[in-house]
Amino acid sequence: MLVVDDQVLIRAGLAALMRAAPGVEVVGEAGDGEQALEILAEHETHVVLMDLRMSGMGGIAATEQIVAAREAAGRQYPRVLILTTFDLDDYVYAALKAGASGFVLKDTPPDRLLAAITVVAHGDMLFSPSISERLVEAYTLRGEAAVGPAPDLAALTAREVEVLRLVGKGMTNPEIAEHLVVGETTVKTHL
């Protein structure tokens, strides 16, 4: 397993959890997508546990490259399991489009995270229950054509969509800035 997260404490904690799990071998830790690709060039693994938003190369771009390299080599592994705090549909759709095999949230209990890794390692896909529910709802209630971001939203960046969602929840610019840990002027830029 390769653990990819730009927050050192989170990355170290995840790696320690994985190392303590029976049958899980951690081949490395990376702080961004570029480091992950470098490690994967030297080590084989079944699962890459990938954060989405990182300084440097982010999780979506790294997932695209990992999946492209895997397919070009005709291999089944590595598979990418996204682990993030961002429960946003646009991130889920982007991860699916990039070829991720799963999408779980960082509030997932350790035993469920380990179970998710096992599922992905066996070649299956897995999503957090809230995400699975929304995907099924989008597919069944709105039809196949409605699955994915709305055309008008497709032109927006992920951060702009995130800010708009928070505005839609009634948050003020200062509240959004505090929630996203950015300056208020940054929030205004994204509106």
mmCIF file of N, CA and C in Angstrom, residues 20-155:
data_model
loop_
_atom_site.group_PDB
_atom_site.id
_atom_site.type_symbol
_atom_site.label_atom_id
_atom_site.label_comp_id
_atom_site.label_asym_id
_atom_site.label_seq_id
_atom_site.Cartn_x
_atom_site.Cartn_y
_atom_site.Cartn_z
ATOM 1 N N ALA A 20 -0.004 -1.704 11.142
ATOM 2 C CA ALA A 20 -0.492 -2.525 12.257
ATOM 3 C C ALA A 20 -1.526 -3.554 11.806
ATOM 4 N N ALA A 21 -2.068 -3.379 10.612
ATOM 5 C CA ALA A 21 -3.104 -4.291 10.112
ATOM 6 C C ALA A 21 -2.458 -5.548 9.542
ATOM 7 N N PRO A 22 -3.015 -6.708 9.860
ATOM 8 C CA PRO A 22 -2.450 -7.945 9.324
ATOM 9 C C PRO A 22 -2.597 -8.009 7.804
ATOM 10 N N GLY A 23 -1.523 -8.411 7.147
ATOM 11 C CA GLY A 23 -1.562 -8.603 5.701
ATOM 12 C C GLY A 23 -1.401 -7.343 4.875
ATOM 13 N N VAL A 24 -1.140 -6.206 5.511
ATOM 14 C CA VAL A 24 -0.971 -4.960 4.770
ATOM 15 C C VAL A 24 0.495 -4.551 4.831
ATOM 16 N N GLU A 25 1.074 -4.357 3.657
ATOM 17 C CA GLU A 25 2.458 -3.893 3.582
ATOM 18 C C GLU A 25 2.460 -2.478 3.014
ATOM 19 N N VAL A 26 3.056 -1.550 3.734
ATOM 20 C CA VAL A 26 3.155 -0.165 3.270
ATOM 21 C C VAL A 26 4.481 -0.023 2.530
ATOM 22 N N VAL A 27 4.399 0.276 1.223
ATOM 23 C CA VAL A 27 5.621 0.410 0.425
ATOM 24 C C VAL A 27 6.174 1.822 0.464
ATOM 25 N N GLY A 28 5.358 2.775 0.927
ATOM 26 C CA GLY A 28 5.848 4.137 1.005
ATOM 27 C C GLY A 28 4.778 5.128 1.402
ATOM 28 N N GLU A 29 5.251 6.355 1.606
ATOM 29 C CA GLU A 29 4.388 7.483 1.934
ATOM 30 C C GLU A 29 4.793 8.637 1.025
ATOM 31 N N ALA A 30 3.799 9.359 0.511
ATOM 32 C CA ALA A 30 4.076 10.479 -0.380
ATOM 33 C C ALA A 30 3.266 11.694 0.047
ATOM 34 N N GLY A 31 3.844 12.879 -0.158
ATOM 35 C CA GLY A 31 3.188 14.123 0.210
ATOM 36 C C GLY A 31 2.378 14.752 -0.902
ATOM 37 N N ASP A 32 2.514 14.223 -2.129
ATOM 38 C CA ASP A 32 1.699 14.705 -3.248
ATOM 39 C C ASP A 32 1.720 13.661 -4.359
ATOM 40 N N GLY A 33 0.986 13.945 -5.425
ATOM 41 C CA GLY A 33 0.866 12.994 -6.517
ATOM 42 C C GLY A 33 2.173 12.703 -7.217
ATOM 43 N N GLU A 34 3.001 13.713 -7.372
ATOM 44 C CA GLU A 34 4.286 13.519 -8.048
ATOM 45 C C GLU A 34 5.174 12.551 -7.268
ATOM 46 N N GLN A 35 5.252 12.716 -5.959
ATOM 47 C CA GLN A 35 6.026 11.788 -5.129
ATOM 48 C C GLN A 35 5.445 10.384 -5.212
ATOM 49 N N ALA A 36 4.123 10.287 -5.278
ATOM 50 C CA ALA A 36 3.470 8.980 -5.389
ATOM 51 C C ALA A 36 3.907 8.277 -6.667
ATOM 52 N N LEU A 37 3.933 9.009 -7.779
ATOM 53 C CA LEU A 37 4.353 8.420 -9.053
ATOM 54 C C LEU A 37 5.802 7.950 -8.996
ATOM 55 N N GLU A 38 6.654 8.721 -8.331
ATOM 56 C CA GLU A 38 8.057 8.324 -8.180
ATOM 57 C C GLU A 38 8.173 7.025 -7.386
ATOM 58 N N ILE A 39 7.421 6.915 -6.304
ATOM 59 C CA ILE A 39 7.461 5.694 -5.486
ATOM 60 C C ILE A 39 6.916 4.510 -6.273
ATOM 61 N N LEU A 40 5.834 4.718 -7.018
ATOM 62 C CA LEU A 40 5.238 3.626 -7.794
ATOM 63 C C LEU A 40 6.144 3.168 -8.931
ATOM 64 N N ALA A 41 7.039 4.037 -9.386
ATOM 65 C CA ALA A 41 7.995 3.641 -10.424
ATOM 66 C C ALA A 41 8.998 2.625 -9.881
ATOM 67 N N GLU A 42 9.177 2.608 -8.565
ATOM 68 C CA GLU A 42 10.155 1.712 -7.948
ATOM 69 C C GLU A 42 9.534 0.573 -7.153
ATOM 70 N N HIS A 43 8.270 0.716 -6.738
ATOM 71 C CA HIS A 43 7.625 -0.291 -5.889
ATOM 72 C C HIS A 43 6.255 -0.657 -6.442
ATOM 73 N N GLU A 44 5.923 -1.933 -6.370
ATOM 74 C CA GLU A 44 4.590 -2.384 -6.760
ATOM 75 C C GLU A 44 3.706 -2.461 -5.522
ATOM 76 N N THR A 45 2.446 -2.163 -5.708
ATOM 77 C CA THR A 45 1.481 -2.257 -4.622
ATOM 78 C C THR A 45 0.096 -2.478 -5.212
ATOM 79 N N HIS A 46 -0.804 -2.973 -4.406
ATOM 80 C CA HIS A 46 -2.166 -3.211 -4.876
ATOM 81 C C HIS A 46 -3.055 -1.980 -4.737
ATOM 82 N N VAL A 47 -2.825 -1.185 -3.687
ATOM 83 C CA VAL A 47 -3.715 -0.054 -3.407
ATOM 84 C C VAL A 47 -2.908 1.204 -3.102
ATOM 85 N N VAL A 48 -3.383 2.313 -3.668
ATOM 86 C CA VAL A 48 -2.857 3.635 -3.337
ATOM 87 C C VAL A 48 -3.981 4.367 -2.614
ATOM 88 N N LEU A 49 -3.734 4.745 -1.378
ATOM 89 C CA LEU A 49 -4.693 5.515 -0.585
ATOM 90 C C LEU A 49 -4.370 6.984 -0.835
ATOM 91 N N MET A 50 -5.241 7.680 -1.564
ATOM 92 C CA MET A 50 -4.924 8.986 -2.142
ATOM 93 C C MET A 50 -5.821 10.101 -1.614
ATOM 94 N N ASP A 51 -5.197 11.146 -1.080
ATOM 95 C CA ASP A 51 -5.940 12.359 -0.736
ATOM 96 C C ASP A 51 -6.239 13.099 -2.034
ATOM 97 N N LEU A 52 -7.216 13.975 -2.019
ATOM 98 C CA LEU A 52 -7.575 14.714 -3.233
ATOM 99 C C LEU A 52 -6.808 16.011 -3.385
ATOM 100 N N ARG A 53 -6.932 16.875 -2.389
ATOM 101 C CA ARG A 53 -6.371 18.212 -2.506
ATOM 102 C C ARG A 53 -5.050 18.282 -1.773
ATOM 103 N N MET A 54 -3.995 18.435 -2.564
ATOM 104 C CA MET A 54 -2.649 18.502 -2.005
ATOM 105 C C MET A 54 -1.878 19.586 -2.734
ATOM 106 N N SER A 55 -0.877 20.147 -2.053
ATOM 107 C CA SER A 55 0.014 21.061 -2.750
ATOM 108 C C SER A 55 0.786 20.218 -3.762
ATOM 109 N N GLY A 56 1.203 20.806 -4.836
ATOM 110 C CA GLY A 56 1.826 20.014 -5.895
ATOM 111 C C GLY A 56 0.744 19.303 -6.685
ATOM 112 N N MET A 57 1.071 18.139 -7.223
ATOM 113 C CA MET A 57 0.095 17.386 -8.005
ATOM 114 C C MET A 57 -0.984 16.823 -7.094
ATOM 115 N N GLY A 58 -2.231 17.129 -7.409
ATOM 116 C CA GLY A 58 -3.358 16.669 -6.610
ATOM 117 C C GLY A 58 -3.738 15.231 -6.900
ATOM 118 N N GLY A 59 -4.709 14.749 -6.144
ATOM 119 C CA GLY A 59 -5.115 13.357 -6.229
ATOM 120 C C GLY A 59 -5.776 12.955 -7.531
ATOM 121 N N ILE A 60 -6.557 13.840 -8.138
ATOM 122 C CA ILE A 60 -7.227 13.500 -9.398
ATOM 123 C C ILE A 60 -6.198 13.328 -10.506
ATOM 124 N N ALA A 61 -5.288 14.288 -10.656
ATOM 125 C CA ALA A 61 -4.259 14.196 -11.697
ATOM 126 C C ALA A 61 -3.378 12.969 -11.485
ATOM 127 N N ALA A 62 -3.013 12.707 -10.241
ATOM 128 C CA ALA A 62 -2.184 11.535 -9.950
ATOM 129 C C ALA A 62 -2.939 10.247 -10.258
ATOM 130 N N THR A 63 -4.217 10.205 -9.914
ATOM 131 C CA THR A 63 -5.030 9.016 -10.193
ATOM 132 C C THR A 63 -5.095 8.761 -11.691
ATOM 133 N N GLU A 64 -5.307 9.813 -12.475
ATOM 134 C CA GLU A 64 -5.338 9.658 -13.935
ATOM 135 C C GLU A 64 -4.051 9.024 -14.443
ATOM 136 N N GLN A 65 -2.911 9.502 -13.944
ATOM 137 C CA GLN A 65 -1.624 8.980 -14.408
ATOM 138 C C GLN A 65 -1.388 7.551 -13.933
ATOM 139 N N ILE A 66 -1.763 7.255 -12.706
ATOM 140 C CA ILE A 66 -1.592 5.897 -12.175
ATOM 141 C C ILE A 66 -2.432 4.912 -12.974
ATOM 142 N N VAL A 67 -3.684 5.265 -13.229
ATOM 143 C CA VAL A 67 -4.586 4.378 -13.972
ATOM 144 C C VAL A 67 -4.116 4.225 -15.414
ATOM 145 N N ALA A 68 -3.673 5.319 -16.042
ATOM 146 C CA ALA A 68 -3.176 5.244 -17.422
ATOM 147 C C ALA A 68 -1.955 4.330 -17.510
ATOM 148 N N ALA A 69 -1.035 4.457 -16.566
ATOM 149 C CA ALA A 69 0.161 3.603 -16.560
ATOM 150 C C ALA A 69 -0.211 2.147 -16.318
ATOM 151 N N ARG A 70 -1.153 1.918 -15.417
ATOM 152 C CA ARG A 70 -1.611 0.553 -15.125
ATOM 153 C C ARG A 70 -2.219 -0.073 -16.369
ATOM 154 N N GLU A 71 -3.090 0.663 -17.035
ATOM 155 C CA GLU A 71 -3.750 0.131 -18.229
ATOM 156 C C GLU A 71 -2.770 -0.066 -19.376
ATOM 157 N N ALA A 72 -1.815 0.862 -19.546
ATOM 158 C CA ALA A 72 -0.814 0.734 -20.609
ATOM 159 C C ALA A 72 0.047 -0.508 -20.417
ATOM 160 N N ALA A 73 0.276 -0.869 -19.158
ATOM 161 C CA ALA A 73 1.085 -2.057 -18.847
ATOM 162 C C ALA A 73 0.239 -3.327 -18.834
ATOM 163 N N GLY A 74 -1.077 -3.182 -18.995
ATOM 164 C CA GLY A 74 -1.960 -4.344 -18.985
ATOM 165 C C GLY A 74 -2.076 -5.004 -17.624
ATOM 166 N N ARG A 75 -1.898 -4.202 -16.579
ATOM 167 C CA ARG A 75 -1.961 -4.744 -15.217
ATOM 168 C C ARG A 75 -3.292 -4.396 -14.567
ATOM 169 N N GLN A 76 -3.600 -5.139 -13.522
ATOM 170 C CA GLN A 76 -4.822 -4.897 -12.760
ATOM 171 C C GLN A 76 -4.569 -3.939 -11.591
ATOM 172 N N TYR A 77 -3.318 -3.798 -11.184
ATOM 173 C CA TYR A 77 -2.958 -2.983 -10.021
ATOM 174 C C TYR A 77 -1.871 -1.991 -10.392
ATOM 175 N N PRO A 78 -1.730 -0.900 -9.656
ATOM 176 C CA PRO A 78 -2.426 -0.538 -8.424
ATOM 177 C C PRO A 78 -3.798 0.081 -8.691
ATOM 178 N N ARG A 79 -4.648 -0.041 -7.695
ATOM 179 C CA ARG A 79 -5.961 0.590 -7.713
ATOM 180 C C ARG A 79 -5.906 1.764 -6.736
ATOM 181 N N VAL A 80 -6.669 2.790 -7.031
ATOM 182 C CA VAL A 80 -6.636 4.008 -6.220
ATOM 183 C C VAL A 80 -7.920 4.122 -5.404
ATOM 184 N N LEU A 81 -7.746 4.303 -4.109
ATOM 185 C CA LEU A 81 -8.849 4.558 -3.188
ATOM 186 C C LEU A 81 -8.693 5.989 -2.682
ATOM 187 N N ILE A 82 -9.642 6.842 -3.026
ATOM 188 C CA ILE A 82 -9.601 8.241 -2.594
ATOM 189 C C ILE A 82 -10.055 8.322 -1.139
ATOM 190 N N LEU A 83 -9.288 9.054 -0.331
ATOM 191 C CA LEU A 83 -9.630 9.299 1.071
ATOM 192 C C LEU A 83 -9.559 10.808 1.289
ATOM 193 N N THR A 84 -10.697 11.426 1.566
ATOM 194 C CA THR A 84 -10.740 12.883 1.638
ATOM 195 C C THR A 84 -11.762 13.366 2.661
ATOM 196 N N THR A 85 -11.657 14.634 3.009
ATOM 197 C CA THR A 85 -12.655 15.258 3.881
ATOM 198 C C THR A 85 -13.783 15.874 3.065
ATOM 199 N N PHE A 86 -13.606 15.973 1.755
ATOM 200 C CA PHE A 86 -14.545 16.694 0.901
ATOM 201 C C PHE A 86 -15.609 15.774 0.326
ATOM 202 N N ASP A 87 -16.800 15.859 0.885
ATOM 203 C CA ASP A 87 -17.937 15.043 0.458
ATOM 204 C C ASP A 87 -18.738 15.826 -0.585
ATOM 205 N N LEU A 88 -18.092 16.102 -1.706
ATOM 206 C CA LEU A 88 -18.714 16.894 -2.769
ATOM 207 C C LEU A 88 -18.873 16.041 -4.018
ATOM 208 N N ASP A 89 -20.047 16.103 -4.632
ATOM 209 C CA ASP A 89 -20.326 15.292 -5.814
ATOM 210 C C ASP A 89 -19.324 15.533 -6.937
ATOM 211 N N ASP A 90 -18.921 16.777 -7.137
ATOM 212 C CA ASP A 90 -17.990 17.065 -8.226
ATOM 213 C C ASP A 90 -16.661 16.341 -8.035
ATOM 214 N N TYR A 91 -16.207 16.226 -6.798
ATOM 215 C CA TYR A 91 -14.979 15.472 -6.538
ATOM 216 C C TYR A 91 -15.200 13.985 -6.806
ATOM 217 N N VAL A 92 -16.357 13.479 -6.426
ATOM 218 C CA VAL A 92 -16.667 12.065 -6.664
ATOM 219 C C VAL A 92 -16.667 11.786 -8.159
ATOM 220 N N TYR A 93 -17.346 12.637 -8.941
ATOM 221 C CA TYR A 93 -17.405 12.436 -10.387
ATOM 222 C C TYR A 93 -16.013 12.535 -11.009
ATOM 223 N N ALA A 94 -15.223 13.500 -10.562
ATOM 224 C CA ALA A 94 -13.865 13.647 -11.094
ATOM 225 C C ALA A 94 -13.018 12.420 -10.769
ATOM 226 N N ALA A 95 -13.166 11.897 -9.556
ATOM 227 C CA ALA A 95 -12.409 10.700 -9.164
ATOM 228 C C ALA A 95 -12.831 9.496 -10.002
ATOM 229 N N LEU A 96 -14.132 9.341 -10.221
ATOM 230 C CA LEU A 96 -14.622 8.245 -11.059
ATOM 231 C C LEU A 96 -14.083 8.373 -12.478
ATOM 232 N N LYS A 97 -14.147 9.574 -13.016
ATOM 233 C CA LYS A 97 -13.660 9.807 -14.376
ATOM 234 C C LYS A 97 -12.160 9.524 -14.475
ATOM 235 N N ALA A 98 -11.420 9.823 -13.418
ATOM 236 C CA ALA A 98 -9.974 9.578 -13.409
ATOM 237 C C ALA A 98 -9.641 8.096 -13.274
ATOM 238 N N GLY A 99 -10.621 7.289 -12.839
ATOM 239 C CA GLY A 99 -10.393 5.853 -12.728
ATOM 240 C C GLY A 99 -10.230 5.327 -11.319
ATOM 241 N N ALA A 100 -10.579 6.136 -10.323
ATOM 242 C CA ALA A 100 -10.478 5.670 -8.931
ATOM 243 C C ALA A 100 -11.401 4.477 -8.710
ATOM 244 N N SER A 101 -10.980 3.584 -7.836
ATOM 245 C CA SER A 101 -11.764 2.384 -7.513
ATOM 246 C C SER A 101 -12.617 2.566 -6.273
ATOM 247 N N GLY A 102 -12.495 3.701 -5.623
ATOM 248 C CA GLY A 102 -13.291 3.942 -4.434
ATOM 249 C C GLY A 102 -13.116 5.359 -3.943
ATOM 250 N N PHE A 103 -14.024 5.760 -3.057
ATOM 251 C CA PHE A 103 -14.041 7.121 -2.536
ATOM 252 C C PHE A 103 -14.609 7.047 -1.133
ATOM 253 N N VAL A 104 -13.760 7.261 -0.129
ATOM 254 C CA VAL A 104 -14.218 7.225 1.258
ATOM 255 C C VAL A 104 -13.806 8.515 1.959
ATOM 256 N N LEU A 105 -14.522 8.818 3.010
ATOM 257 C CA LEU A 105 -14.295 10.061 3.736
ATOM 258 C C LEU A 105 -13.371 9.837 4.925
ATOM 259 N N LYS A 106 -12.667 10.887 5.319
ATOM 260 C CA LYS A 106 -11.704 10.772 6.412
ATOM 261 C C LYS A 106 -12.354 10.563 7.769
ATOM 262 N N ASP A 107 -13.665 10.690 7.864
ATOM 263 C CA ASP A 107 -14.323 10.379 9.132
ATOM 264 C C ASP A 107 -14.726 8.903 9.209
ATOM 265 N N THR A 108 -14.293 8.112 8.247
ATOM 266 C CA THR A 108 -14.563 6.678 8.239
ATOM 267 C C THR A 108 -13.815 6.014 9.398
ATOM 268 N N PRO A 109 -14.473 5.172 10.179
ATOM 269 C CA PRO A 109 -13.779 4.469 11.265
ATOM 270 C C PRO A 109 -12.655 3.579 10.713
ATOM 271 N N PRO A 110 -11.583 3.396 11.478
ATOM 272 C CA PRO A 110 -10.441 2.615 10.996
ATOM 273 C C PRO A 110 -10.799 1.222 10.478
ATOM 274 N N ASP A 111 -11.697 0.511 11.162
ATOM 275 C CA ASP A 111 -12.039 -0.839 10.700
ATOM 276 C C ASP A 111 -12.733 -0.805 9.346
ATOM 277 N N ARG A 112 -13.539 0.209 9.106
ATOM 278 C CA ARG A 112 -14.210 0.328 7.799
ATOM 279 C C ARG A 112 -13.233 0.759 6.713
ATOM 280 N N LEU A 113 -12.263 1.593 7.078
ATOM 281 C CA LEU A 113 -11.244 1.984 6.109
ATOM 282 C C LEU A 113 -10.437 0.763 5.683
ATOM 283 N N LEU A 114 -10.047 -0.051 6.650
ATOM 284 C CA LEU A 114 -9.304 -1.275 6.322
ATOM 285 C C LEU A 114 -10.148 -2.209 5.460
ATOM 286 N N ALA A 115 -11.439 -2.297 5.745
ATOM 287 C CA ALA A 115 -12.334 -3.122 4.926
ATOM 288 C C ALA A 115 -12.424 -2.560 3.508
ATOM 289 N N ALA A 116 -12.481 -1.237 3.382
ATOM 290 C CA ALA A 116 -12.536 -0.602 2.060
ATOM 291 C C ALA A 116 -11.274 -0.901 1.264
ATOM 292 N N ILE A 117 -10.139 -0.858 1.923
ATOM 293 C CA ILE A 117 -8.871 -1.163 1.259
ATOM 294 C C ILE A 117 -8.872 -2.600 0.761
ATOM 295 N N THR A 118 -9.386 -3.515 1.571
ATOM 296 C CA THR A 118 -9.466 -4.923 1.173
ATOM 297 C C THR A 118 -10.359 -5.090 -0.047
ATOM 298 N N VAL A 119 -11.499 -4.420 -0.050
ATOM 299 C CA VAL A 119 -12.429 -4.497 -1.186
ATOM 300 C C VAL A 119 -11.738 -4.017 -2.461
ATOM 301 N N VAL A 120 -11.089 -2.869 -2.391
ATOM 302 C CA VAL A 120 -10.412 -2.304 -3.559
ATOM 303 C C VAL A 120 -9.241 -3.194 -3.980
ATOM 304 N N ALA A 121 -8.513 -3.734 -3.022
ATOM 305 C CA ALA A 121 -7.387 -4.622 -3.343
ATOM 306 C C ALA A 121 -7.842 -5.872 -4.084
ATOM 307 N N HIS A 122 -9.076 -6.290 -3.854
ATOM 308 C CA HIS A 122 -9.612 -7.466 -4.547
ATOM 309 C C HIS A 122 -10.216 -7.112 -5.901
ATOM 310 N N GLY A 123 -10.074 -5.860 -6.324
ATOM 311 C CA GLY A 123 -10.520 -5.462 -7.650
ATOM 312 C C GLY A 123 -11.927 -4.912 -7.733
ATOM 313 N N ASP A 124 -12.577 -4.726 -6.587
ATOM 314 C CA ASP A 124 -13.937 -4.192 -6.584
ATOM 315 C C ASP A 124 -13.913 -2.692 -6.298
ATOM 316 N N MET A 125 -15.079 -2.068 -6.432
ATOM 317 C CA MET A 125 -15.206 -0.642 -6.147
ATOM 318 C C MET A 125 -15.979 -0.452 -4.850
ATOM 319 N N LEU A 126 -15.685 0.653 -4.157
ATOM 320 C CA LEU A 126 -16.369 0.925 -2.901
ATOM 321 C C LEU A 126 -16.462 2.428 -2.682
ATOM 322 N N PHE A 127 -17.629 2.862 -2.209
ATOM 323 C CA PHE A 127 -17.853 4.267 -1.896
ATOM 324 C C PHE A 127 -18.471 4.364 -0.516
ATOM 325 N N SER A 128 -18.193 5.469 0.172
ATOM 326 C CA SER A 128 -18.840 5.715 1.461
ATOM 327 C C SER A 128 -20.348 5.636 1.260
ATOM 328 N N PRO A 129 -21.082 5.166 2.280
ATOM 329 C CA PRO A 129 -22.533 5.012 2.130
ATOM 330 C C PRO A 129 -23.250 6.272 1.647
ATOM 331 N N SER A 130 -22.888 7.432 2.173
ATOM 332 C CA SER A 130 -23.569 8.667 1.755
ATOM 333 C C SER A 130 -23.335 8.950 0.276
ATOM 334 N N ILE A 131 -22.152 8.638 -0.196
ATOM 335 C CA ILE A 131 -21.826 8.858 -1.608
ATOM 336 C C ILE A 131 -22.557 7.847 -2.480
ATOM 337 N N SER A 132 -22.556 6.591 -2.069
ATOM 338 C CA SER A 132 -23.269 5.555 -2.829
ATOM 339 C C SER A 132 -24.738 5.912 -2.965
ATOM 340 N N GLU A 133 -25.317 6.375 -1.877
ATOM 341 C CA GLU A 133 -26.735 6.745 -1.886
ATOM 342 C C GLU A 133 -27.001 7.861 -2.893
ATOM 343 N N ARG A 134 -26.140 8.871 -2.896
ATOM 344 C CA ARG A 134 -26.325 9.985 -3.835
ATOM 345 C C ARG A 134 -26.112 9.554 -5.281
ATOM 346 N N LEU A 135 -25.128 8.688 -5.523
ATOM 347 C CA LEU A 135 -24.886 8.205 -6.886
ATOM 348 C C LEU A 135 -26.084 7.421 -7.409
ATOM 349 N N VAL A 136 -26.615 6.548 -6.575
ATOM 350 C CA VAL A 136 -27.779 5.757 -6.980
ATOM 351 C C VAL A 136 -28.977 6.670 -7.210
ATOM 352 N N GLU A 137 -29.175 7.619 -6.315
ATOM 353 C CA GLU A 137 -30.293 8.552 -6.460
ATOM 354 C C GLU A 137 -30.163 9.355 -7.751
ATOM 355 N N ALA A 138 -28.976 9.856 -8.025
ATOM 356 C CA ALA A 138 -28.768 10.641 -9.244
ATOM 357 C C ALA A 138 -29.039 9.801 -10.485
ATOM 358 N N TYR A 139 -28.634 8.564 -10.446
ATOM 359 C CA TYR A 139 -28.816 7.684 -11.605
ATOM 360 C C TYR A 139 -30.271 7.280 -11.783
ATOM 361 N N THR A 140 -30.926 6.883 -10.713
ATOM 362 C CA THR A 140 -32.285 6.356 -10.839
ATOM 363 C C THR A 140 -33.355 7.436 -10.936
ATOM 364 N N LEU A 141 -33.191 8.535 -10.234
ATOM 365 C CA LEU A 141 -34.230 9.559 -10.229
ATOM 366 C C LEU A 141 -34.128 10.540 -11.392
ATOM 367 N N ARG A 142 -32.936 10.789 -11.831
ATOM 368 C CA ARG A 142 -32.757 11.788 -12.882
ATOM 369 C C ARG A 142 -32.335 11.182 -14.208
ATOM 370 N N GLY A 143 -32.044 9.912 -14.212
ATOM 371 C CA GLY A 143 -31.645 9.266 -15.459
ATOM 372 C C GLY A 143 -30.157 9.346 -15.690
ATOM 373 N N GLU A 144 -29.714 8.538 -16.601
ATOM 374 C CA GLU A 144 -28.293 8.411 -16.893
ATOM 375 C C GLU A 144 -27.668 9.737 -17.320
ATOM 376 N N ALA A 145 -28.380 10.532 -18.086
ATOM 377 C CA ALA A 145 -27.820 11.783 -18.595
ATOM 378 C C ALA A 145 -27.548 12.790 -17.488
ATOM 379 N N ALA A 146 -28.237 12.674 -16.359
ATOM 380 C CA ALA A 146 -28.079 13.653 -15.284
ATOM 381 C C ALA A 146 -26.903 13.348 -14.379
ATOM 382 N N VAL A 147 -26.298 12.177 -14.507
ATOM 383 C CA VAL A 147 -25.184 11.832 -13.639
ATOM 384 C C VAL A 147 -23.972 12.639 -14.082
ATOM 385 N N GLY A 148 -23.430 13.429 -13.189
ATOM 386 C CA GLY A 148 -22.288 14.288 -13.471
ATOM 387 C C GLY A 148 -22.651 15.720 -13.140
ATOM 388 N N PRO A 149 -21.668 16.584 -13.202
ATOM 389 C CA PRO A 149 -21.943 17.971 -12.860
ATOM 390 C C PRO A 149 -22.866 18.622 -13.889
ATOM 391 N N ALA A 150 -23.663 19.560 -13.431
ATOM 392 C CA ALA A 150 -24.527 20.305 -14.338
ATOM 393 C C ALA A 150 -23.659 21.055 -15.338
ATOM 394 N N PRO A 151 -24.127 21.226 -16.579
ATOM 395 C CA PRO A 151 -23.297 21.872 -17.600
ATOM 396 C C PRO A 151 -22.756 23.233 -17.169
ATOM 397 N N ASP A 152 -23.574 24.064 -16.500
ATOM 398 C CA ASP A 152 -23.099 25.371 -16.073
ATOM 399 C C ASP A 152 -22.012 25.257 -15.010
ATOM 400 N N LEU A 153 -22.097 24.241 -14.174
ATOM 401 C CA LEU A 153 -21.097 24.050 -13.123
ATOM 402 C C LEU A 153 -19.810 23.464 -13.666
ATOM 403 N N ALA A 154 -19.872 22.817 -14.827
ATOM 404 C CA ALA A 154 -18.688 22.166 -15.380
ATOM 405 C C ALA A 154 -17.576 23.172 -15.661
ATOM 406 N N ALA A 155 -17.926 24.427 -15.917
ATOM 407 C CA ALA A 155 -16.924 25.445 -16.213
ATOM 408 C C ALA A 155 -16.266 25.997 -14.953
#
